[in-house]
Tab-separated table of C-alpha atoms in Angstrom:
chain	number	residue	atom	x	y	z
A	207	UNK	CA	31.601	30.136	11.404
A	208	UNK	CA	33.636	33.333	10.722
A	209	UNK	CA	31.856	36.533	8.486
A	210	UNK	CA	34.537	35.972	5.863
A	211	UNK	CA	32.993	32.316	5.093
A	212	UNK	CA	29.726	32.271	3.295
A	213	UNK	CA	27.130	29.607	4.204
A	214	UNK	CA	24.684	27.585	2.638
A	215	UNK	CA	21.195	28.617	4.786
A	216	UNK	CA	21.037	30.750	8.007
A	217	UNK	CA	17.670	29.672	9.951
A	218	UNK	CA	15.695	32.417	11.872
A	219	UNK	CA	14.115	30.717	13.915
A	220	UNK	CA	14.959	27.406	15.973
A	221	UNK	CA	11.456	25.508	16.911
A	222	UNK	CA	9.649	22.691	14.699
A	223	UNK	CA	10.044	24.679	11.253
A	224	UNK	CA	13.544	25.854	11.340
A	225	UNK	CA	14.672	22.587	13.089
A	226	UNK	CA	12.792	20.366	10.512
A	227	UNK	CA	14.113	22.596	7.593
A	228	UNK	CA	17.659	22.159	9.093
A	229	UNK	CA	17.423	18.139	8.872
A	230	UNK	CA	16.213	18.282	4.985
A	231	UNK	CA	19.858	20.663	4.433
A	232	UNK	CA	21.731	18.785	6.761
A	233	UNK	CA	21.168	15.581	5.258
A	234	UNK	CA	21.981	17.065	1.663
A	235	UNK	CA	25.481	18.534	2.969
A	236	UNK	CA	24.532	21.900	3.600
A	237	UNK	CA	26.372	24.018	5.377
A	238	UNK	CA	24.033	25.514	7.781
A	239	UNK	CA	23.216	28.142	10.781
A	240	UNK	CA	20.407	28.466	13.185
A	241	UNK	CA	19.837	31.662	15.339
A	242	UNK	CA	17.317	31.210	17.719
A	243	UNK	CA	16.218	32.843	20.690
A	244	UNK	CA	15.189	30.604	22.396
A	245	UNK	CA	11.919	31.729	23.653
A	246	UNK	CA	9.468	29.590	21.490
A	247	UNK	CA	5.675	30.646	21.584
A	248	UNK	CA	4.303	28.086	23.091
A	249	UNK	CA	6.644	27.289	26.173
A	250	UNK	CA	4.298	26.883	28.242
A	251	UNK	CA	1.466	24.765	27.064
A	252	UNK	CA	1.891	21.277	28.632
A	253	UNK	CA	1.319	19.132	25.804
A	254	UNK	CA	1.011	18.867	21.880
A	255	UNK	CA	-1.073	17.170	20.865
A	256	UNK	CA	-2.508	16.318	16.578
A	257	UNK	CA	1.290	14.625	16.265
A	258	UNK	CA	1.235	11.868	15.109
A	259	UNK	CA	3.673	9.590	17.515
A	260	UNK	CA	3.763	12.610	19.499
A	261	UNK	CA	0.270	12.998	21.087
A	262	UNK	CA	0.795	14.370	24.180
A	263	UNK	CA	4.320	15.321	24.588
A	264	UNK	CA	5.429	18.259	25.993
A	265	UNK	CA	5.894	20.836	22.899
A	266	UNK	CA	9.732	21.249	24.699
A	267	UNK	CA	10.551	17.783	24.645
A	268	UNK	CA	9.776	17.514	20.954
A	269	UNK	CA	11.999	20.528	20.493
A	270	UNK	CA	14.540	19.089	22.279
A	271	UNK	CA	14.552	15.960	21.006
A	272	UNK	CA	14.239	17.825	17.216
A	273	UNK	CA	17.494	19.908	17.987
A	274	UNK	CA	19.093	16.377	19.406
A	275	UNK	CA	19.066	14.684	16.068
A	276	UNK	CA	19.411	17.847	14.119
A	277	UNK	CA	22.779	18.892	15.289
A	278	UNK	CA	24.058	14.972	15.126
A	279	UNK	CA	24.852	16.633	11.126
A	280	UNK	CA	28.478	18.053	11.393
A	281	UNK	CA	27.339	20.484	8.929
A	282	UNK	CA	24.605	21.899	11.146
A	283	UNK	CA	25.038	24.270	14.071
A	284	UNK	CA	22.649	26.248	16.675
A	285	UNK	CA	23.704	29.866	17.949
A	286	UNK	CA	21.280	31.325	20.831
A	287	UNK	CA	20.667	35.109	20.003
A	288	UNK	CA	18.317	37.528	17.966
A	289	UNK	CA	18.353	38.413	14.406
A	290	UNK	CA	18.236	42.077	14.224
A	291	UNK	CA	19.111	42.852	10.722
A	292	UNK	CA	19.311	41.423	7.706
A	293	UNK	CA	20.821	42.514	4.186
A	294	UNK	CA	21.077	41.700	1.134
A	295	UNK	CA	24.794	41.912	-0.694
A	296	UNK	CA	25.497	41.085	-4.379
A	297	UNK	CA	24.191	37.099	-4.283
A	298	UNK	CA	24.197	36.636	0.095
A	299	UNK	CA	22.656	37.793	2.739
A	300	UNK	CA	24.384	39.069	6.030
A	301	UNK	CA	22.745	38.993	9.216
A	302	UNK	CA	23.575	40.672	12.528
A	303	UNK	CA	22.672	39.375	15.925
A	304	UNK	CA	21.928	41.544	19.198
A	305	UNK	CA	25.320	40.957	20.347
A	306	UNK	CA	26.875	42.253	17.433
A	307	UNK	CA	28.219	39.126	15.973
A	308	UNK	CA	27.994	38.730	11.626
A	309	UNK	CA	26.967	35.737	9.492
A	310	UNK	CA	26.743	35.401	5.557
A	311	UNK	CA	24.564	33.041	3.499
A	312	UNK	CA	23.375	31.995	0.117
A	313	UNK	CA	19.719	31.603	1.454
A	314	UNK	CA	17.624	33.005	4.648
A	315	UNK	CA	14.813	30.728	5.662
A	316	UNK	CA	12.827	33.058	8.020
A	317	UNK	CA	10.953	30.121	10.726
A	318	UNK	CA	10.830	33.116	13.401
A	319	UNK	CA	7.088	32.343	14.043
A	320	UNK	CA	4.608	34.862	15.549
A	321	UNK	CA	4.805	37.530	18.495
A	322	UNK	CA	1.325	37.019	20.632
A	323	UNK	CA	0.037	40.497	21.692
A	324	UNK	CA	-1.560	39.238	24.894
A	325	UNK	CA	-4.563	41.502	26.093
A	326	UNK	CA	-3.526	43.070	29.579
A	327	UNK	CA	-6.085	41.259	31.738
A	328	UNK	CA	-4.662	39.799	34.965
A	329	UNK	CA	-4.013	36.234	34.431
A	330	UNK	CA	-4.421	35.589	31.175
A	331	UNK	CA	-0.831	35.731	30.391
A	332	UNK	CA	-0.531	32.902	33.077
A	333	UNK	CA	-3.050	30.608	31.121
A	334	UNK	CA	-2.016	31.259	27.712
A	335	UNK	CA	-0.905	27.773	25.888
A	336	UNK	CA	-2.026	26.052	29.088
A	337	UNK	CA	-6.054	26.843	29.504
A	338	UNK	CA	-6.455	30.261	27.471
A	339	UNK	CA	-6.084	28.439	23.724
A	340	UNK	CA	-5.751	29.306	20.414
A	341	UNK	CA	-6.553	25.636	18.624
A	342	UNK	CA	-9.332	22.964	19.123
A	343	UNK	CA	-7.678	20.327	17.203
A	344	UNK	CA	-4.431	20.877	19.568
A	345	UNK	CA	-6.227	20.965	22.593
A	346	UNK	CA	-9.959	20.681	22.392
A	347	UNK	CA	-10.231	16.978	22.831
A	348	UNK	CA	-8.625	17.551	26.581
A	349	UNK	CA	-11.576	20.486	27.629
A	350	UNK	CA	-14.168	18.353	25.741
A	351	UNK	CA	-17.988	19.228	27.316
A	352	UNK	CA	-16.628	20.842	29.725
A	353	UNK	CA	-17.309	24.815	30.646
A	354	UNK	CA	-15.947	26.527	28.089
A	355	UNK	CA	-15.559	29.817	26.696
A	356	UNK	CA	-14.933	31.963	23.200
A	357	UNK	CA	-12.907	35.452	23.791
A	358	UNK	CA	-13.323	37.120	20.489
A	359	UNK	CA	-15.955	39.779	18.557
A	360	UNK	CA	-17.434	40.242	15.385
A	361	UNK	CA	-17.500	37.347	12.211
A	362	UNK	CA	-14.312	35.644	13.997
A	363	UNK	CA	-16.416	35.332	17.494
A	364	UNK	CA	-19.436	33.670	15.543
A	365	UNK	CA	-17.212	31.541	13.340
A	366	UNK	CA	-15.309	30.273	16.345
A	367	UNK	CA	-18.526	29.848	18.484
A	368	UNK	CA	-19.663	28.064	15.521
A	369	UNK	CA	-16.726	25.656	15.704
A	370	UNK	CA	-16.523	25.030	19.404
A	371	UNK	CA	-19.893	24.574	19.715
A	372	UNK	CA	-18.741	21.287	17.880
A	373	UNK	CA	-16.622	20.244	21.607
A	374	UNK	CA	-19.045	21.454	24.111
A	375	UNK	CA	-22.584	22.562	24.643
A	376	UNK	CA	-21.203	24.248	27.800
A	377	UNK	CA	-20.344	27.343	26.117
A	378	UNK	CA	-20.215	31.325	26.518
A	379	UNK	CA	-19.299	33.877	24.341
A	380	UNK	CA	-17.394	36.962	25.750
A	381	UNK	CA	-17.084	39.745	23.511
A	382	UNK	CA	-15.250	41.557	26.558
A	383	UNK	CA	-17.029	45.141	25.372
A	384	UNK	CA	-19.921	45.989	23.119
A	385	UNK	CA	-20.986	43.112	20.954
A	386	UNK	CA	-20.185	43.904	16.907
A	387	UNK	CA	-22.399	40.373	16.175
A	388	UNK	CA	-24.913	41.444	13.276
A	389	UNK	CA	-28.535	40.619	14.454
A	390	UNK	CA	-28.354	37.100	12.442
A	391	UNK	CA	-25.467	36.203	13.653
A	392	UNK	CA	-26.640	37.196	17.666
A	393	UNK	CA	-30.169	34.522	16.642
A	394	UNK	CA	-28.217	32.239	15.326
A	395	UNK	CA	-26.076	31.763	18.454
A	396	UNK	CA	-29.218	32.073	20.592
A	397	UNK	CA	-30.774	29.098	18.384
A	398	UNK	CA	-27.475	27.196	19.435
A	399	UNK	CA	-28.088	28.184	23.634
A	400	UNK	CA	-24.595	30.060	23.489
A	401	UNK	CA	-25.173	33.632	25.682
A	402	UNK	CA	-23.121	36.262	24.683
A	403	UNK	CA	-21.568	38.370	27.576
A	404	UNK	CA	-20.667	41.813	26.713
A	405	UNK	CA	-19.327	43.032	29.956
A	406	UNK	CA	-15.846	43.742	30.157
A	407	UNK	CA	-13.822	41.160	31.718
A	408	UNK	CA	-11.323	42.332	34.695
A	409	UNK	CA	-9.515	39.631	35.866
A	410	UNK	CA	-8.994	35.750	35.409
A	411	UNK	CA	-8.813	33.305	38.296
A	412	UNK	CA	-6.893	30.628	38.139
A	413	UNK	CA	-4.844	27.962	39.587
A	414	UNK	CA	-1.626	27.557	38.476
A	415	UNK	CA	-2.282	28.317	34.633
A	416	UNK	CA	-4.997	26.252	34.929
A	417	UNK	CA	-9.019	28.280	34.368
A	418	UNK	CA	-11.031	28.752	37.646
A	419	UNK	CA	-13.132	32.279	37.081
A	420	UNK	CA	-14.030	34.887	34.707
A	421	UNK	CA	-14.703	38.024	36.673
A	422	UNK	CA	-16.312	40.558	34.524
A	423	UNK	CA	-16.900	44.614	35.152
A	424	UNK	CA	-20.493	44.150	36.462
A	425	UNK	CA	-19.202	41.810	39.489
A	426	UNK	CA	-21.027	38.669	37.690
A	427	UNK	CA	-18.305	35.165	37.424
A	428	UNK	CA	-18.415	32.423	35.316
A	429	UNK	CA	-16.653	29.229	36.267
A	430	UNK	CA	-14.811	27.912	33.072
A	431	UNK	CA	-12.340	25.475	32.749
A	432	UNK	CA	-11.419	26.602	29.079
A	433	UNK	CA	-10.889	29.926	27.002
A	434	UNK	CA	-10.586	30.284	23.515
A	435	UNK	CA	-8.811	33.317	22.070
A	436	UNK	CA	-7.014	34.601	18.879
A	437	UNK	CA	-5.094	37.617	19.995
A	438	UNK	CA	-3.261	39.643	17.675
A	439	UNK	CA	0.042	38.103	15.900
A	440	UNK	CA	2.408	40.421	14.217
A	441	UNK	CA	5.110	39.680	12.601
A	442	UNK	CA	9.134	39.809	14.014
A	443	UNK	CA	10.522	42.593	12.900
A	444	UNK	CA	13.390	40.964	11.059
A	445	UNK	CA	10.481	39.734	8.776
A	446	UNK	CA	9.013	43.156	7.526
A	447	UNK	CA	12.786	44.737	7.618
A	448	UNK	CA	13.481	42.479	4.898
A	449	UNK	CA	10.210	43.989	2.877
A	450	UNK	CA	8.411	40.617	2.113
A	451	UNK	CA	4.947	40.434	1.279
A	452	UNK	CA	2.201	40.039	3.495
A	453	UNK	CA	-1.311	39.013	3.089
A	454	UNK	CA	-4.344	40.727	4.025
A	455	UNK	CA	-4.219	38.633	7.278
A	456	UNK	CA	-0.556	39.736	7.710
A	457	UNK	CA	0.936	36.511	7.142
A	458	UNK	CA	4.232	35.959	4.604
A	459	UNK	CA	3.363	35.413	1.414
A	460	UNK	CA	5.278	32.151	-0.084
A	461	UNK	CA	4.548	30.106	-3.357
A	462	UNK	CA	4.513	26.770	-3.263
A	463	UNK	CA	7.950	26.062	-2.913
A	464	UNK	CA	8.149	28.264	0.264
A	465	UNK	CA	10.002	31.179	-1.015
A	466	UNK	CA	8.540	34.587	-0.150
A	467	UNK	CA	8.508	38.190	-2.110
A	468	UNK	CA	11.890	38.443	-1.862
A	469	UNK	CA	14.076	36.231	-4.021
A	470	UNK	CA	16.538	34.287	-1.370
A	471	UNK	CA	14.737	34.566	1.630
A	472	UNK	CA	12.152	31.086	1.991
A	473	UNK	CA	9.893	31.272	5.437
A	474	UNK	CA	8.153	28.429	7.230
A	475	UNK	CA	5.865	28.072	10.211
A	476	UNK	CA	3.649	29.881	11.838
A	477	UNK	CA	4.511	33.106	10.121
A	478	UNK	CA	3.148	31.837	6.973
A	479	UNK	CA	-0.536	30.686	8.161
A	480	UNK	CA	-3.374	30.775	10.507
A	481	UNK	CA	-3.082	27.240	10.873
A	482	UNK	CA	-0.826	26.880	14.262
A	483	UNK	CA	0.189	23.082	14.798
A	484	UNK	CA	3.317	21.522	15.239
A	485	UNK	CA	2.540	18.482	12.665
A	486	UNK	CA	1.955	22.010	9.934
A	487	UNK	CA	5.448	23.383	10.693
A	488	UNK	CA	7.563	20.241	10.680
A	489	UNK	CA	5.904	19.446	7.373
A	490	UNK	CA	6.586	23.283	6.030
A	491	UNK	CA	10.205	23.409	7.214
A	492	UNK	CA	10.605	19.974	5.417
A	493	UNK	CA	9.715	21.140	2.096
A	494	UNK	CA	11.657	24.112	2.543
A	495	UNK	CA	14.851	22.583	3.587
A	496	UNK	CA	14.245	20.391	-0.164
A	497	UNK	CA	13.827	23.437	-2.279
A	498	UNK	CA	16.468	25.396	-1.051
A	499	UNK	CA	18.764	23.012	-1.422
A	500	UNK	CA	17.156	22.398	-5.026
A	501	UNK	CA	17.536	25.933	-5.685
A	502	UNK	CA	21.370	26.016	-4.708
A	503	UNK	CA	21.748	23.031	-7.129
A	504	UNK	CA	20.438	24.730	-9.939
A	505	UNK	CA	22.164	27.565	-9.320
A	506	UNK	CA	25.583	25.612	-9.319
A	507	UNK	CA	26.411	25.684	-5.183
């Protein structure tokens, strides 16, 4: 795939979206491009799970087996690297990889996901996707009644306490510094037996990825075998450098046919919403592998 030949779609982004988006244009003879570094999110959670004939794969072997069938269409291929710029010339886009190399296309589908700012505790980065999780419907059933914790402030601490409340009684909620709860929000969580812990945590045991021990500032520890977070998910770079919209959450704005602000450039995944599930992505990278190539019709490709 030289610079001089234009393609169909380049694909930013290799996991469930991009790889799901690729299928949909491969099967309607698109020529087509994926760059992906192949560092996904979630590589090291040990199972998906909300999949339907997929509960409880590893999210790697789904990939794998996703890129398998995907690049079984001659008109498909898979480059590792990293997008860093993107522009926009006459009716194409050219992108440029960390390595230097150049690629043209009609369309850009960004599926480059989310960058999870980790908070600098010690261990947490060890347990994140494997007992430190972001999603009760991907994992919750697994840590059902079981010790559990909520690592999050403010409305999004209540709502979440709220909501996990649902999987186990056994729960804490650490606000890891002053709490910001309002006063009905700190009763209503009393009514429900949750204690709020507003010491700062400093460092989580663990086994393996797997929960032991919080440890928190005032010497206190609380055995847990689960901890909920949401940390903070900015977007790749590549995403803003091409000036689409965000919402007030920071995710790409689309319309319903997954195109963003920027006429050309579609997105899919967990760029787009809060919603983080492999069963979401597939289905988003599906519809946006159909309306690019519906676009490219109409538009006489």
């Amino acid at each position: 795939m030289e610079h001089e030949h234009t393609l169909d779609v380049i694909i930013i982004g290799g996991c469930y979206a991009g790889l799901s988006a690729a299928m949909a244009l491969g099967r309607a003879l698109r020529q087509v491009l994926i760059i992906d570094s192949g560092k996904p999110c979630n590589r090291q959670t040990p199972h998906s799970h909300n999949f339907l004939t997929q509960d409880g794969a590893t999210p790697a072997a789904i990939a794998a087996l996703g890129r398998e069938q995907v690049l079984a269409y001659p008109t498909v291929q898979l480059k590792q690297g990293i997008v860093v710029n993107a522009v926009q010339q006459q009716n194409a886009f050219t992108v440029t990889t960390a390595t230097g190399e150049q690629f043209t296309a009609a369309k850009l589908l960004l599926a480059t996901g989310v960058q999870d700012i980790l908070p600098p505790i010690p261990g947490f980065a060890e347990c994140w996707g494997i007992s430190i999780l972001h999603c009760p419907y991907c994992h919750g059933y697994e840590v059902k009644h079981l010790p559990t914790g909520v690592l999050l402030n403010g409305d999004m601490a209540f709502e979440f306490g709220r909501m996990i409340h649902h999987w186990t009684k056994q729960l804490t909620l650490f606000t890891n510094g002053p709490s910001t709860l309002n006063d009905e929000q700190k009763a209503q969580l009393k009514a429900w037996n949750i204690p709020v812990e507003e010491q700062p945590i400093t460092n989580i045991i663990h086994e393996k990825g797997y929960l032991q021990t919080i440890q928190l500032q005032d010497g206190s520890a609380h055995p847990l075998t689960a901890l909920y977070t949401r940390p903070a998910t900015p977007q790749q770079d590549i995403v803003q450098s091409l000036g689409c919209a965000l919402n007030e959450s920071g995710y790409v704005v689309i319309d319903d046919f997954q195109q963003t602000t920027v006429p050309g450039v579609y997105a899919a995944g967990d760029n787009t919403t809060m919603f983080r599930a492999v069963s979401v992505a597939v289905a988003a990278g599906t519809k946006a592998g159909a309306m690019m190539n519906k676009t490219l019709i109409e538009e006489g490709r």
